[in-house]
Amino acid sequence: MEVQGKIKMIGETQTFGNNGFRKREVVVTTDEQYPQHLAIEFVQDKTDLLNNYQVGQNVKISINLRGREWTNPQGEVKYFNSIQGWRIEDLQPESSTDGMPPVPPVEAFEPADNLNEEDHDDLPF
């Protein structure tokens, strides 16, 4: 699955427990009629993927949905969901040229002012 949106917040890397479990959270705001603010967590070595991104950047994040079951001390079963990111890409603003390279400005071209009527029929074949 993928989520696209603008980065609203990037948290610091947090370390938990004796084994050094690492987690870092990013909040992305979707661009739709009713924007959603989605907290996506990156864990372990994936936390470093967020180092090259900043608040305000448009990104596409590949995610997995995770669900856990937990029984509290009173014996009640609780369920928790999380969104876990595993890849992040910068989304460049799309151009309207449909993949064509940009056209240089008119000033980049030299004027063709020395054309003669006789020169137009100078084909070698």
Backbone as numpy.savetxt, mean C-alpha at the origin, in Angstrom:
# Nx Ny Nz CAx CAy CAz Cx Cy Cz
-6.48 -12.23 1.21 -7.32 -11.05 1.21 -6.44 -9.81 1.21
-7.01 -8.71 0.74 -6.26 -7.45 0.71 -7.13 -6.31 1.22
-6.46 -5.32 1.81 -7.10 -4.11 2.28 -6.35 -2.94 1.67
-7.10 -1.95 1.14 -6.48 -0.75 0.61 -6.97 0.46 1.37
-6.07 1.40 1.60 -6.46 2.62 2.28 -5.27 3.49 2.60
-5.53 4.52 3.39 -4.50 5.48 3.78 -4.06 5.20 5.21
-2.76 5.21 5.45 -2.24 4.96 6.79 -2.63 6.11 7.71
-3.30 5.77 8.79 -3.71 6.76 9.79 -2.75 6.80 10.98
-2.18 5.62 11.33 -1.30 5.53 12.49 -0.40 4.31 12.33
0.86 4.46 12.73 1.78 3.31 12.80 2.31 3.27 14.23
2.07 2.15 14.90 2.51 2.01 16.29 3.97 1.56 16.38
4.48 1.62 17.60 5.83 1.14 17.87 5.81 -0.38 18.01
6.94 -1.00 17.78 7.05 -2.44 17.96 7.02 -2.77 19.45
6.16 -3.71 19.84 6.04 -4.15 21.23 6.58 -5.57 21.34
7.26 -5.86 22.46 7.78 -7.20 22.72 7.10 -7.78 23.94
6.68 -9.06 23.85 5.95 -9.71 24.93 6.63 -11.01 25.33
6.55 -11.33 26.62 6.98 -12.64 27.12 8.47 -12.89 27.08
8.84 -14.06 27.58 10.24 -14.45 27.65 10.82 -14.85 26.30
9.96 -15.26 25.38 10.47 -15.69 24.08 10.63 -14.54 23.08
10.27 -13.32 23.47 10.48 -12.15 22.62 9.50 -12.00 21.48
8.24 -12.40 21.67 7.21 -12.23 20.65 7.04 -10.74 20.35
7.11 -10.38 19.06 7.01 -8.97 18.66 5.73 -8.72 17.88
5.15 -7.53 18.10 3.91 -7.14 17.43 3.95 -5.64 17.16
3.44 -5.24 16.00 3.36 -3.82 15.64 2.05 -3.60 14.89
1.37 -2.51 15.20 0.05 -2.27 14.65 0.05 -1.05 13.73
-0.71 -1.15 12.65 -0.94 -0.03 11.74 -2.45 0.13 11.59
-2.92 1.37 11.54 -4.34 1.63 11.32 -4.47 2.23 9.93
-5.34 1.61 9.12 -5.57 2.04 7.75 -7.03 2.48 7.63
-7.24 3.64 7.00 -8.59 4.14 6.75 -8.95 3.85 5.30
-10.04 3.09 5.09 -10.45 2.74 3.74 -11.08 3.94 3.05
-11.08 3.91 1.72 -11.65 4.99 0.92 -12.94 4.48 0.28
-14.04 4.64 1.00 -15.35 4.21 0.51 -16.41 5.14 1.09
-17.66 4.91 0.76 -18.71 5.80 1.23 -18.72 5.93 2.75
-18.53 4.82 3.45 -18.44 4.82 4.91 -17.06 4.31 5.29
-16.05 5.20 5.36 -14.67 4.76 5.63 -14.56 3.98 6.94
-13.74 2.95 6.90 -13.50 2.11 8.07 -12.06 2.32 8.53
-11.85 2.32 9.83 -10.51 2.43 10.42 -10.14 1.04 10.91
-9.27 0.37 10.15 -8.92 -1.02 10.44 -7.55 -1.12 11.09
-7.51 -1.75 12.27 -6.24 -2.01 12.96 -5.71 -3.34 12.45
-4.52 -3.31 11.87 -3.90 -4.50 11.30 -2.59 -4.72 12.03
-2.38 -5.94 12.53 -1.15 -6.21 13.27 -0.16 -7.01 12.41
1.10 -6.63 12.56 2.20 -7.35 11.94 2.99 -7.98 13.09
3.36 -9.25 12.95 4.03 -9.95 14.05 5.40 -10.47 13.63
6.24 -10.68 14.66 7.58 -11.22 14.51 8.40 -10.45 13.48
9.00 -11.12 12.49 9.86 -10.44 11.53 9.09 -9.51 10.59
7.78 -9.65 10.50 6.96 -8.80 9.63 6.81 -7.38 10.19
7.14 -7.17 11.48 7.05 -5.82 12.05 7.97 -4.84 11.32
9.08 -5.34 10.79 10.04 -4.48 10.10 9.51 -3.98 8.76
8.49 -4.61 8.21 7.92 -4.16 6.93 7.36 -2.75 7.02
6.97 -2.33 8.22 6.35 -1.01 8.38 7.37 0.12 8.48
8.66 -0.21 8.58 9.69 0.82 8.75 9.74 1.83 7.61
9.38 1.43 6.40 9.51 2.31 5.23 8.22 3.04 4.88
7.25 3.04 5.78 5.96 3.66 5.50 5.68 4.78 6.50
4.83 5.75 6.06 4.52 6.92 6.87 3.02 7.16 6.90
2.60 7.91 7.89 1.20 8.31 8.00 0.84 9.12 6.75
-0.33 8.86 6.19 -0.81 9.57 5.02 -0.56 8.84 3.70
0.26 7.80 3.73 0.57 7.04 2.51 -0.58 6.11 2.16
-0.88 5.98 0.86 -1.88 5.02 0.39 -1.19 3.68 0.18
-1.77 2.62 0.76 -1.14 1.31 0.73 -2.15 0.22 0.43
-1.60 -0.92 0.02 -2.38 -2.15 -0.11 -1.70 -3.16 0.79
-2.47 -3.77 1.71 -1.94 -4.72 2.67 -2.58 -6.08 2.46
-1.74 -7.10 2.31 -2.22 -8.48 2.23 -2.42 -8.98 3.65
-3.58 -9.55 3.93 -3.94 -9.91 5.31 -4.44 -11.35 5.42
-4.41 -11.86 6.64 -5.07 -13.10 7.03 -5.97 -12.77 8.21
-7.16 -13.36 8.23 -8.05 -13.23 9.39 -7.72 -14.35 10.36
-7.56 -14.01 11.63 -7.24 -14.99 12.67 -8.35 -14.99 13.71
-8.69 -16.17 14.22 -9.69 -16.32 15.27 -9.17 -17.23 16.36
-9.48 -16.87 17.60 -9.03 -17.67 18.75 -10.19 -17.92 19.70
-10.12 -19.06 20.36 -11.09 -19.41 21.40 -10.37 -19.37 22.73
-11.00 -18.79 23.75 -10.40 -18.69 25.08 -11.46 -18.97 26.13
-11.11 -19.77 27.12 -12.02 -20.04 28.22 -11.52 -19.28 29.44
-12.38 -18.41 29.99 -11.98 -17.60 31.14 -12.06 -18.45 32.42
-11.56 -17.93 33.55 -11.55 -18.70 34.80 -12.94 -19.15 35.28
-13.99 -18.46 34.85 -15.36 -18.84 35.22 -15.92 -19.93 34.28
-15.13 -20.35 33.31 -15.56 -21.40 32.41 -16.30 -20.91 31.17
-16.43 -19.59 31.01 -17.11 -19.05 29.83 -16.15 -19.04 28.64
-16.66 -19.45 27.50 -15.84 -19.47 26.29 -16.01 -18.13 25.56
-14.88 -17.53 25.20 -14.87 -16.25 24.48 -14.14 -16.45 23.15
-14.50 -15.65 22.16 -13.87 -15.72 20.85 -13.30 -14.36 20.50
-12.10 -14.36 19.92 -11.41 -13.14 19.53 -10.98 -13.24 18.08
-11.09 -12.14 17.36 -10.65 -12.08 15.97 -9.54 -11.04 15.85
-8.66 -11.26 14.89 -7.63 -10.27 14.60 -7.34 -10.28 13.11
-6.81 -9.17 12.64 -6.40 -9.03 11.24 -4.88 -8.97 11.25
-4.25 -9.91 10.57 -2.79 -10.00 10.60 -2.24 -9.74 9.20
-1.38 -8.72 9.09 -0.77 -8.38 7.82 0.50 -9.17 7.58
0.77 -9.47 6.32 2.00 -10.19 5.99 2.74 -9.57 4.80
2.11 -8.60 4.13 2.78 -7.86 3.06 2.13 -6.48 2.96
2.93 -5.46 2.61 2.41 -4.11 2.43 3.07 -3.51 1.21
2.27 -2.83 0.38 2.76 -2.20 -0.84 2.27 -0.77 -0.91
3.14 0.10 -1.43 2.78 1.50 -1.64 1.89 1.58 -2.88
0.79 2.31 -2.80 -0.07 2.53 -3.96 0.22 3.91 -4.52
0.82 3.96 -5.70 1.09 5.23 -6.35 -0.22 5.75 -6.93
-0.39 7.07 -6.99 -1.59 7.60 -7.65 -1.63 7.12 -9.10
-2.76 6.57 -9.51 -2.86 6.03 -10.85 -2.97 7.17 -11.86
-2.23 7.03 -12.96 -2.28 8.06 -14.00 -3.34 7.67 -15.02
-3.79 8.64 -15.79 -4.83 8.39 -16.78 -4.25 8.04 -18.13
-2.96 7.70 -18.22 -2.33 7.42 -19.50 -2.39 5.94 -19.84
-3.02 5.13 -19.05 -3.18 3.70 -19.31 -1.86 2.99 -19.59
-0.84 3.27 -18.80 0.43 2.59 -18.94 1.36 3.19 -19.96
0.95 4.22 -20.65 1.82 4.86 -21.64 2.80 5.78 -20.93
4.03 5.92 -21.48 4.99 6.84 -20.86 4.51 8.27 -21.03
4.96 9.18 -20.14 4.51 10.56 -20.24 5.05 11.24 -21.50
4.27 12.13 -22.08 4.67 12.87 -23.27 5.44 14.11 -22.83
6.61 14.38 -23.44 7.37 15.58 -23.06 6.60 16.84 -23.43
6.88 17.95 -22.75 6.19 19.20 -23.07 6.58 19.70 -24.47
5.75 20.55 -25.04 5.97 21.08 -26.39 7.33 21.76 -26.51
7.79 22.42 -25.45 9.06 23.14 -25.49 10.25 22.20 -25.72
10.09 20.91 -25.51 11.19 19.97 -25.67 11.46 19.64 -27.14
10.56 20.00 -28.03 10.72 19.71 -29.44 11.27 20.93 -30.19
12.14 20.67 -31.19 12.67 21.75 -32.02 11.69 22.05 -33.14
11.57 23.32 -33.52 10.65 23.66 -34.62 11.19 23.13 -35.95
10.30 22.72 -36.81 10.67 22.23 -38.14 10.48 23.35 -39.14
11.33 24.40 -39.08 11.16 25.59 -39.91 11.93 25.54 -41.23
12.81 24.56 -41.47 13.58 24.53 -42.71 13.13 23.38 -43.62
11.83 23.23 -43.79 11.29 22.24 -44.72 11.05 22.90 -46.07
11.53 22.29 -47.14 11.32 22.79 -48.50 10.33 21.88 -49.21
9.66 22.42 -50.20 8.72 21.63 -50.98 9.43 20.50 -51.70
10.70 20.71 -52.14 11.41 19.67 -52.87 11.84 18.53 -51.97
12.07 18.78 -50.68 12.58 17.77 -49.76 11.55 16.70 -49.40
10.28 16.98 -49.62 9.26 16.04 -49.16 9.21 14.77 -50.01
9.85 14.76 -51.18 9.80 13.60 -52.04 11.16 12.90 -52.14
11.96 12.97 -51.08 13.32 12.46 -51.08 13.43 11.05 -50.55
12.47 10.21 -50.80 12.51 8.84 -50.29 13.55 8.01 -51.06
14.31 7.12 -50.38 15.34 6.35 -51.05 14.81 5.17 -51.87
13.56 4.94 -51.93 13.03 3.80 -52.71 11.95 4.21 -53.65
